[in-house]
Structures are given as C-alpha cells and as structure tokens.
Amino acid sequence: MNRRAFSTLGAPGADLDEVVRLARTGRCQGVELRCAVGQLVYPDMPATEAGRLGAALRRAGLAVPVLASYVQVAADDSGVVERLARHIDLAARLGAAQVRVFGGGADRADGRRERAVRHLARAAPLAEAAGVGLALETHDTFLTGAEVAAVLEAVGSPHAGAVWDAVNPWRAGESPERTAALLGPWLRHVQLKDVASPTDLRPVPPGHGVLPLPSVLAQLGRLGYGGWISLEWERAWYPDAAPLADALPAFHRVLDAG
C-alpha cells in the first residue's frame, strides 16, 4: 500500500502543531512541506531551525517525502544551481527525500528544455552527496509526462526524477495511461487532487470532480509504484476552498477504493 501524505499548501500558515494534528486525524504518515516565505518552511530558514523541525516531525512519526520548492530549473539566469543547492541543503536538514522543482522559463521559450537539462545535471551530484533527490513536476511549461520525461532522459541521473501532478497532464490532453508509461522510469512522487473541470481548477474533494482518479490509481498499480501519494489541496491559491481537514477523508476514500 502506498504511504499517504498531504501538502501544507492546503493549510497555509499552519504551525507544527496543526500539521501534526492534521496528519494524525487523517491517517497520513508524511507531510509534503511547501517552501515559501511566511510558511512553516521557507527558503532562507536557518540550518539549526530546519534541523529542529525535522527532528520534531520524526518524533511525531511523520516523514517528509518532498520539500516543495519553487525553483524554476528552466529559468534563464545564473542563479538557478545556487538556489537548487540551498534547497537541497534545506531538504537534507529536514530529512526530506526529494526537492520538488518546476520547469518555468516562460519568459524565454527558446532553449528552455536545454536550460532545464543543464541545471538539473549540474545539481544532481549535489543532491547525490546530500542523499536527496530532485523531482521535476508536471507543471507550467512542462505540463505533460512527455515534456518532463524528455528532460529527465537527457539529464540521465538516478538523482533526478518526476512528480506526477495528476491534474496537469490530463488537462493538457495526455491520458493517465500515457503519462504513466512516460514517467514510469522516473516517477518519485504523486500529487493527487480533483477539480471542477479542465478549465476550472478550483479544488473539489477527490472523487467529486472530473479527474479520472481510478484510472490514475490503476496506472500506478500497473507500474508497481510503491512511493508516496500526497493530497495537494490548493487552499493557498483558493482561500474559499474547504479546510484541508474536510478534504482529507475524501482523499482516503479514493485511495481505499483504489
């Protein structure tokens, strides 16, 4: 059975006690930590503070499958690898298994894939040394499994993998079967969610929207995927959405049925 987590994107501003309470009431064994200013984890977090937080989560019996960074690996600037290095160090101090990254680079499409490959290839040895993976999400300019897999194949490192955000490839027209086949060799983490429609991305409880979640779970089963599945409840972007505690039971029902 896949281990279950939730993203702190669903509980913006939550402190450690609230995160632990949500996990204990929601049958989750891990928490995906959003790394942003004003949140429990933030990019310039002091090393000692990160170490204390990681230790506190372990004492509470919670793993950290992913540190969800906002580093854009296809950005056209010279500071990408340095930002990756800082997040890798932060992840290691927290005990996180992966650093989630985005593609980005929307302001300069020319050479975007090559920049993503170059930056990930340069950062992969740093990740290896720290015992942390890098995971490129199906998101923004790399919306599909095809786009993410092309980057990761060119990087060619076991320390660079993929996050499958279940909504994005599907709304771009890529079936779960196709996404699974493309990302299978690289898959490190799965983010589950549901939405009102392909063009209305307001979060709805898993199983109550239009995403073919049974097909996604079936494909994960065919892959033999034994990693984490995390509920990404986007209340940070949609503050009118129900509290995360109300969405977690639906998440568990979908996984139990799958």
PDB file of N, CA and C in Angstrom, residues 75-152:
ATOM      1  N   ALA A  75      14.711  28.503 -15.838  1.00  0.00           N
ATOM      2  CA  ALA A  75      14.862  29.955 -15.797  1.00  0.00           C
ATOM      3  C   ALA A  75      16.159  30.366 -16.478  1.00  0.00           C
ATOM      4  N   ASP A  76      16.120  31.505 -17.126  1.00  0.00           N
ATOM      5  CA  ASP A  76      17.288  31.998 -17.868  1.00  0.00           C
ATOM      6  C   ASP A  76      18.080  32.956 -16.993  1.00  0.00           C
ATOM      7  N   ASP A  77      18.710  32.425 -15.963  1.00  0.00           N
ATOM      8  CA  ASP A  77      19.578  33.239 -15.118  1.00  0.00           C
ATOM      9  C   ASP A  77      20.656  32.360 -14.516  1.00  0.00           C
ATOM     10  N   SER A  78      21.648  33.001 -13.953  1.00  0.00           N
ATOM     11  CA  SER A  78      22.843  32.277 -13.500  1.00  0.00           C
ATOM     12  C   SER A  78      22.719  31.744 -12.079  1.00  0.00           C
ATOM     13  N   GLY A  79      21.599  32.027 -11.406  1.00  0.00           N
ATOM     14  CA  GLY A  79      21.500  31.628 -10.016  1.00  0.00           C
ATOM     15  C   GLY A  79      20.712  30.366  -9.752  1.00  0.00           C
ATOM     16  N   VAL A  80      20.310  29.657 -10.813  1.00  0.00           N
ATOM     17  CA  VAL A  80      19.436  28.502 -10.627  1.00  0.00           C
ATOM     18  C   VAL A  80      20.122  27.407  -9.810  1.00  0.00           C
ATOM     19  N   VAL A  81      21.336  27.053 -10.159  1.00  0.00           N
ATOM     20  CA  VAL A  81      22.009  25.956  -9.464  1.00  0.00           C
ATOM     21  C   VAL A  81      22.281  26.332  -8.008  1.00  0.00           C
ATOM     22  N   GLU A  82      22.605  27.580  -7.768  1.00  0.00           N
ATOM     23  CA  GLU A  82      22.809  28.015  -6.387  1.00  0.00           C
ATOM     24  C   GLU A  82      21.516  27.880  -5.581  1.00  0.00           C
ATOM     25  N   ARG A  83      20.389  28.249  -6.172  1.00  0.00           N
ATOM     26  CA  ARG A  83      19.109  28.087  -5.465  1.00  0.00           C
ATOM     27  C   ARG A  83      18.797  26.615  -5.240  1.00  0.00           C
ATOM     28  N   LEU A  84      19.094  25.786  -6.219  1.00  0.00           N
ATOM     29  CA  LEU A  84      18.904  24.353  -6.036  1.00  0.00           C
ATOM     30  C   LEU A  84      19.770  23.830  -4.898  1.00  0.00           C
ATOM     31  N   ALA A  85      21.007  24.286  -4.846  1.00  0.00           N
ATOM     32  CA  ALA A  85      21.912  23.828  -3.784  1.00  0.00           C
ATOM     33  C   ALA A  85      21.383  24.200  -2.407  1.00  0.00           C
ATOM     34  N   ARG A  86      20.835  25.410  -2.271  1.00  0.00           N
ATOM     35  CA  ARG A  86      20.293  25.831  -0.971  1.00  0.00           C
ATOM     36  C   ARG A  86      19.095  24.967  -0.578  1.00  0.00           C
ATOM     37  N   HIS A  87      18.246  24.660  -1.534  1.00  0.00           N
ATOM     38  CA  HIS A  87      17.082  23.824  -1.229  1.00  0.00           C
ATOM     39  C   HIS A  87      17.482  22.379  -0.942  1.00  0.00           C
ATOM     40  N   ILE A  88      18.499  21.896  -1.622  1.00  0.00           N
ATOM     41  CA  ILE A  88      19.000  20.547  -1.341  1.00  0.00           C
ATOM     42  C   ILE A  88      19.510  20.478   0.092  1.00  0.00           C
ATOM     43  N   ASP A  89      20.277  21.481   0.503  1.00  0.00           N
ATOM     44  CA  ASP A  89      20.789  21.510   1.877  1.00  0.00           C
ATOM     45  C   ASP A  89      19.646  21.587   2.878  1.00  0.00           C
ATOM     46  N   LEU A  90      18.642  22.411   2.595  1.00  0.00           N
ATOM     47  CA  LEU A  90      17.496  22.530   3.483  1.00  0.00           C
ATOM     48  C   LEU A  90      16.749  21.200   3.577  1.00  0.00           C
ATOM     49  N   ALA A  91      16.548  20.551   2.438  1.00  0.00           N
ATOM     50  CA  ALA A  91      15.867  19.256   2.433  1.00  0.00           C
ATOM     51  C   ALA A  91      16.619  18.236   3.271  1.00  0.00           C
ATOM     52  N   ALA A  92      17.929  18.204   3.134  1.00  0.00           N
ATOM     53  CA  ALA A  92      18.730  17.249   3.896  1.00  0.00           C
ATOM     54  C   ALA A  92      18.586  17.497   5.399  1.00  0.00           C
ATOM     55  N   ARG A  93      18.561  18.757   5.808  1.00  0.00           N
ATOM     56  CA  ARG A  93      18.438  19.074   7.236  1.00  0.00           C
ATOM     57  C   ARG A  93      17.049  18.720   7.766  1.00  0.00           C
ATOM     58  N   LEU A  94      16.039  18.823   6.908  1.00  0.00           N
ATOM     59  CA  LEU A  94      14.682  18.461   7.303  1.00  0.00           C
ATOM     60  C   LEU A  94      14.449  16.948   7.263  1.00  0.00           C
ATOM     61  N   GLY A  95      15.329  16.231   6.561  1.00  0.00           N
ATOM     62  CA  GLY A  95      15.114  14.805   6.348  1.00  0.00           C
ATOM     63  C   GLY A  95      14.180  14.518   5.192  1.00  0.00           C
ATOM     64  N   ALA A  96      14.037  15.473   4.267  1.00  0.00           N
ATOM     65  CA  ALA A  96      13.164  15.293   3.109  1.00  0.00           C
ATOM     66  C   ALA A  96      13.841  14.423   2.061  1.00  0.00           C
ATOM     67  N   ALA A  97      13.052  13.597   1.393  1.00  0.00           N
ATOM     68  CA  ALA A  97      13.608  12.678   0.404  1.00  0.00           C
ATOM     69  C   ALA A  97      13.860  13.337  -0.941  1.00  0.00           C
ATOM     70  N   GLN A  98      13.002  14.304  -1.309  1.00  0.00           N
ATOM     71  CA  GLN A  98      13.078  14.928  -2.625  1.00  0.00           C
ATOM     72  C   GLN A  98      12.911  16.439  -2.494  1.00  0.00           C
ATOM     73  N   VAL A  99      13.486  17.163  -3.453  1.00  0.00           N
ATOM     74  CA  VAL A  99      13.184  18.578  -3.649  1.00  0.00           C
ATOM     75  C   VAL A  99      12.364  18.695  -4.920  1.00  0.00           C
ATOM     76  N   ARG A 100      11.109  19.136  -4.784  1.00  0.00           N
ATOM     77  CA  ARG A 100      10.268  19.360  -5.953  1.00  0.00           C
ATOM     78  C   ARG A 100      10.706  20.647  -6.638  1.00  0.00           C
ATOM     79  N   VAL A 101      10.819  20.594  -7.961  1.00  0.00           N
ATOM     80  CA  VAL A 101      11.155  21.784  -8.743  1.00  0.00           C
ATOM     81  C   VAL A 101      10.146  21.939  -9.868  1.00  0.00           C
ATOM     82  N   PHE A 102      10.034  23.165 -10.369  1.00  0.00           N
ATOM     83  CA  PHE A 102       9.220  23.471 -11.528  1.00  0.00           C
ATOM     84  C   PHE A 102      10.108  23.680 -12.748  1.00  0.00           C
ATOM     85  N   GLY A 103       9.481  23.657 -13.917  1.00  0.00           N
ATOM     86  CA  GLY A 103      10.211  23.969 -15.149  1.00  0.00           C
ATOM     87  C   GLY A 103      10.434  25.456 -15.276  1.00  0.00           C
ATOM     88  N   GLY A 104       9.333  26.201 -15.424  1.00  0.00           N
ATOM     89  CA  GLY A 104       9.449  27.647 -15.557  1.00  0.00           C
ATOM     90  C   GLY A 104      10.083  28.051 -16.877  1.00  0.00           C
ATOM     91  N   GLY A 105      10.723  29.207 -16.856  1.00  0.00           N
ATOM     92  CA  GLY A 105      11.342  29.712 -18.070  1.00  0.00           C
ATOM     93  C   GLY A 105      10.350  30.209 -19.093  1.00  0.00           C
ATOM     94  N   ALA A 106       9.164  30.619 -18.642  1.00  0.00           N
ATOM     95  CA  ALA A 106       8.121  31.038 -19.577  1.00  0.00           C
ATOM     96  C   ALA A 106       8.496  32.284 -20.342  1.00  0.00           C
ATOM     97  N   ASP A 107       9.379  33.107 -19.788  1.00  0.00           N
ATOM     98  CA  ASP A 107       9.725  34.359 -20.458  1.00  0.00           C
ATOM     99  C   ASP A 107      10.695  34.162 -21.617  1.00  0.00           C
ATOM    100  N   ARG A 108      11.269  32.957 -21.721  1.00  0.00           N
ATOM    101  CA  ARG A 108      12.162  32.693 -22.851  1.00  0.00           C
ATOM    102  C   ARG A 108      12.029  31.236 -23.259  1.00  0.00           C
ATOM    103  N   ALA A 109      11.170  30.998 -24.220  1.00  0.00           N
ATOM    104  CA  ALA A 109      10.909  29.623 -24.652  1.00  0.00           C
ATOM    105  C   ALA A 109      12.111  29.011 -25.372  1.00  0.00           C
ATOM    106  N   ASP A 110      12.842  29.816 -26.099  1.00  0.00           N
ATOM    107  CA  ASP A 110      13.990  29.306 -26.846  1.00  0.00           C
ATOM    108  C   ASP A 110      15.038  28.747 -25.890  1.00  0.00           C
ATOM    109  N   GLY A 111      15.357  27.475 -26.050  1.00  0.00           N
ATOM    110  CA  GLY A 111      16.372  26.837 -25.216  1.00  0.00           C
ATOM    111  C   GLY A 111      15.897  26.425 -23.836  1.00  0.00           C
ATOM    112  N   ARG A 112      14.579  26.447 -23.622  1.00  0.00           N
ATOM    113  CA  ARG A 112      14.050  26.156 -22.286  1.00  0.00           C
ATOM    114  C   ARG A 112      14.411  24.740 -21.833  1.00  0.00           C
ATOM    115  N   ARG A 113      14.188  23.760 -22.689  1.00  0.00           N
ATOM    116  CA  ARG A 113      14.493  22.384 -22.295  1.00  0.00           C
ATOM    117  C   ARG A 113      15.978  22.219 -22.012  1.00  0.00           C
ATOM    118  N   GLU A 114      16.807  22.809 -22.842  1.00  0.00           N
ATOM    119  CA  GLU A 114      18.255  22.682 -22.656  1.00  0.00           C
ATOM    120  C   GLU A 114      18.695  23.297 -21.328  1.00  0.00           C
ATOM    121  N   ARG A 115      18.102  24.422 -20.955  1.00  0.00           N
ATOM    122  CA  ARG A 115      18.454  25.039 -19.675  1.00  0.00           C
ATOM    123  C   ARG A 115      18.038  24.143 -18.517  1.00  0.00           C
ATOM    124  N   ALA A 116      16.851  23.559 -18.606  1.00  0.00           N
ATOM    125  CA  ALA A 116      16.390  22.658 -17.543  1.00  0.00           C
ATOM    126  C   ALA A 116      17.340  21.468 -17.409  1.00  0.00           C
ATOM    127  N   VAL A 117      17.735  20.902 -18.534  1.00  0.00           N
ATOM    128  CA  VAL A 117      18.653  19.754 -18.511  1.00  0.00           C
ATOM    129  C   VAL A 117      19.987  20.164 -17.897  1.00  0.00           C
ATOM    130  N   ARG A 118      20.506  21.287 -18.322  1.00  0.00           N
ATOM    131  CA  ARG A 118      21.819  21.726 -17.835  1.00  0.00           C
ATOM    132  C   ARG A 118      21.800  21.978 -16.330  1.00  0.00           C
ATOM    133  N   HIS A 119      20.784  22.665 -15.859  1.00  0.00           N
ATOM    134  CA  HIS A 119      20.739  22.988 -14.433  1.00  0.00           C
ATOM    135  C   HIS A 119      20.525  21.739 -13.576  1.00  0.00           C
ATOM    136  N   LEU A 120      19.650  20.849 -14.011  1.00  0.00           N
ATOM    137  CA  LEU A 120      19.438  19.622 -13.248  1.00  0.00           C
ATOM    138  C   LEU A 120      20.686  18.740 -13.255  1.00  0.00           C
ATOM    139  N   ALA A 121      21.360  18.671 -14.385  1.00  0.00           N
ATOM    140  CA  ALA A 121      22.573  17.849 -14.477  1.00  0.00           C
ATOM    141  C   ALA A 121      23.670  18.387 -13.558  1.00  0.00           C
ATOM    142  N   ARG A 122      23.762  19.702 -13.443  1.00  0.00           N
ATOM    143  CA  ARG A 122      24.774  20.292 -12.559  1.00  0.00           C
ATOM    144  C   ARG A 122      24.423  20.109 -11.092  1.00  0.00           C
ATOM    145  N   ALA A 123      23.119  20.092 -10.788  1.00  0.00           N
ATOM    146  CA  ALA A 123      22.701  19.963  -9.388  1.00  0.00           C
ATOM    147  C   ALA A 123      22.618  18.513  -8.927  1.00  0.00           C
ATOM    148  N   ALA A 124      22.495  17.572  -9.850  1.00  0.00           N
ATOM    149  CA  ALA A 124      22.315  16.167  -9.466  1.00  0.00           C
ATOM    150  C   ALA A 124      23.445  15.637  -8.583  1.00  0.00           C
ATOM    151  N   PRO A 125      24.719  15.948  -8.864  1.00  0.00           N
ATOM    152  CA  PRO A 125      25.767  15.463  -7.950  1.00  0.00           C
ATOM    153  C   PRO A 125      25.651  16.061  -6.545  1.00  0.00           C
ATOM    154  N   LEU A 126      25.158  17.296  -6.443  1.00  0.00           N
ATOM    155  CA  LEU A 126      24.954  17.902  -5.127  1.00  0.00           C
ATOM    156  C   LEU A 126      23.857  17.154  -4.379  1.00  0.00           C
ATOM    157  N   ALA A 127      22.801  16.793  -5.104  1.00  0.00           N
ATOM    158  CA  ALA A 127      21.716  16.025  -4.499  1.00  0.00           C
ATOM    159  C   ALA A 127      22.207  14.654  -4.052  1.00  0.00           C
ATOM    160  N   GLU A 128      23.003  14.012  -4.887  1.00  0.00           N
ATOM    161  CA  GLU A 128      23.549  12.696  -4.537  1.00  0.00           C
ATOM    162  C   GLU A 128      24.372  12.782  -3.253  1.00  0.00           C
ATOM    163  N   ALA A 129      25.223  13.793  -3.163  1.00  0.00           N
ATOM    164  CA  ALA A 129      26.078  13.932  -1.984  1.00  0.00           C
ATOM    165  C   ALA A 129      25.262  14.161  -0.721  1.00  0.00           C
ATOM    166  N   ALA A 130      24.115  14.829  -0.861  1.00  0.00           N
ATOM    167  CA  ALA A 130      23.275  15.129   0.301  1.00  0.00           C
ATOM    168  C   ALA A 130      22.277  14.026   0.606  1.00  0.00           C
ATOM    169  N   GLY A 131      22.180  13.031  -0.259  1.00  0.00           N
ATOM    170  CA  GLY A 131      21.207  11.971  -0.062  1.00  0.00           C
ATOM    171  C   GLY A 131      19.785  12.404  -0.331  1.00  0.00           C
ATOM    172  N   VAL A 132      19.628  13.339  -1.261  1.00  0.00           N
ATOM    173  CA  VAL A 132      18.331  13.920  -1.588  1.00  0.00           C
ATOM    174  C   VAL A 132      18.122  13.814  -3.102  1.00  0.00           C
ATOM    175  N   GLY A 133      16.886  13.605  -3.527  1.00  0.00           N
ATOM    176  CA  GLY A 133      16.584  13.592  -4.951  1.00  0.00           C
ATOM    177  C   GLY A 133      16.043  14.925  -5.417  1.00  0.00           C
ATOM    178  N   LEU A 134      16.076  15.131  -6.727  1.00  0.00           N
ATOM    179  CA  LEU A 134      15.425  16.271  -7.373  1.00  0.00           C
ATOM    180  C   LEU A 134      14.265  15.726  -8.189  1.00  0.00           C
ATOM    181  N   ALA A 135      13.110  16.381  -8.123  1.00  0.00           N
ATOM    182  CA  ALA A 135      11.927  15.849  -8.800  1.00  0.00           C
ATOM    183  C   ALA A 135      11.205  16.969  -9.541  1.00  0.00           C
ATOM    184  N   LEU A 136      11.199  16.860 -10.860  1.00  0.00           N
ATOM    185  CA  LEU A 136      10.573  17.850 -11.734  1.00  0.00           C
ATOM    186  C   LEU A 136       9.092  17.540 -11.871  1.00  0.00           C
ATOM    187  N   GLU A 137       8.251  18.517 -11.535  1.00  0.00           N
ATOM    188  CA  GLU A 137       6.803  18.305 -11.544  1.00  0.00           C
ATOM    189  C   GLU A 137       6.204  18.570 -12.927  1.00  0.00           C
ATOM    190  N   THR A 138       5.170  17.802 -13.260  1.00  0.00           N
ATOM    191  CA  THR A 138       4.362  18.098 -14.445  1.00  0.00           C
ATOM    192  C   THR A 138       3.567  19.364 -14.136  1.00  0.00           C
ATOM    193  N   HIS A 139       4.088  20.497 -14.623  1.00  0.00           N
ATOM    194  CA  HIS A 139       3.568  21.790 -14.199  1.00  0.00           C
ATOM    195  C   HIS A 139       4.019  22.854 -15.186  1.00  0.00           C
ATOM    196  N   ASP A 140       3.321  23.946 -15.229  1.00  0.00           N
ATOM    197  CA  ASP A 140       3.613  25.147 -16.014  1.00  0.00           C
ATOM    198  C   ASP A 140       4.126  24.841 -17.416  1.00  0.00           C
ATOM    199  N   THR A 141       5.374  25.162 -17.715  1.00  0.00           N
ATOM    200  CA  THR A 141       5.888  24.994 -19.078  1.00  0.00           C
ATOM    201  C   THR A 141       6.246  23.553 -19.418  1.00  0.00           C
ATOM    202  N   PHE A 142       6.248  22.666 -18.425  1.00  0.00           N
ATOM    203  CA  PHE A 142       6.477  21.234 -18.650  1.00  0.00           C
ATOM    204  C   PHE A 142       5.260  20.496 -18.096  1.00  0.00           C
ATOM    205  N   LEU A 143       4.126  20.699 -18.751  1.00  0.00           N
ATOM    206  CA  LEU A 143       2.844  20.275 -18.208  1.00  0.00           C
ATOM    207  C   LEU A 143       2.611  18.776 -18.307  1.00  0.00           C
ATOM    208  N   THR A 144       3.206  18.124 -19.290  1.00  0.00           N
ATOM    209  CA  THR A 144       2.893  16.727 -19.575  1.00  0.00           C
ATOM    210  C   THR A 144       4.021  15.782 -19.181  1.00  0.00           C
ATOM    211  N   GLY A 145       3.660  14.505 -19.113  1.00  0.00           N
ATOM    212  CA  GLY A 145       4.669  13.482 -18.888  1.00  0.00           C
ATOM    213  C   GLY A 145       5.697  13.457 -19.999  1.00  0.00           C
ATOM    214  N   ALA A 146       5.250  13.709 -21.233  1.00  0.00           N
ATOM    215  CA  ALA A 146       6.175  13.708 -22.369  1.00  0.00           C
ATOM    216  C   ALA A 146       7.249  14.771 -22.196  1.00  0.00           C
ATOM    217  N   GLU A 147       6.846  15.975 -21.760  1.00  0.00           N
ATOM    218  CA  GLU A 147       7.816  17.060 -21.614  1.00  0.00           C
ATOM    219  C   GLU A 147       8.778  16.805 -20.459  1.00  0.00           C
ATOM    220  N   VAL A 148       8.262  16.311 -19.346  1.00  0.00           N
ATOM    221  CA  VAL A 148       9.125  16.021 -18.193  1.00  0.00           C
ATOM    222  C   VAL A 148      10.060  14.857 -18.499  1.00  0.00           C
ATOM    223  N   ALA A 149       9.547  13.810 -19.117  1.00  0.00           N
ATOM    224  CA  ALA A 149      10.382  12.644 -19.414  1.00  0.00           C
ATOM    225  C   ALA A 149      11.507  13.000 -20.375  1.00  0.00           C
ATOM    226  N   ALA A 150      11.246  13.882 -21.327  1.00  0.00           N
ATOM    227  CA  ALA A 150      12.296  14.277 -22.274  1.00  0.00           C
ATOM    228  C   ALA A 150      13.451  14.954 -21.544  1.00  0.00           C
ATOM    229  N   VAL A 151      13.127  15.799 -20.560  1.00  0.00           N
ATOM    230  CA  VAL A 151      14.174  16.456 -19.784  1.00  0.00           C
ATOM    231  C   VAL A 151      14.958  15.426 -18.973  1.00  0.00           C
ATOM    232  N   LEU A 152      14.251  14.546 -18.285  1.00  0.00           N
ATOM    233  CA  LEU A 152      14.925  13.605 -17.391  1.00  0.00           C
ATOM    234  C   LEU A 152      15.758  12.584 -18.148  1.00  0.00           C
TER     235      LEU A 152
END
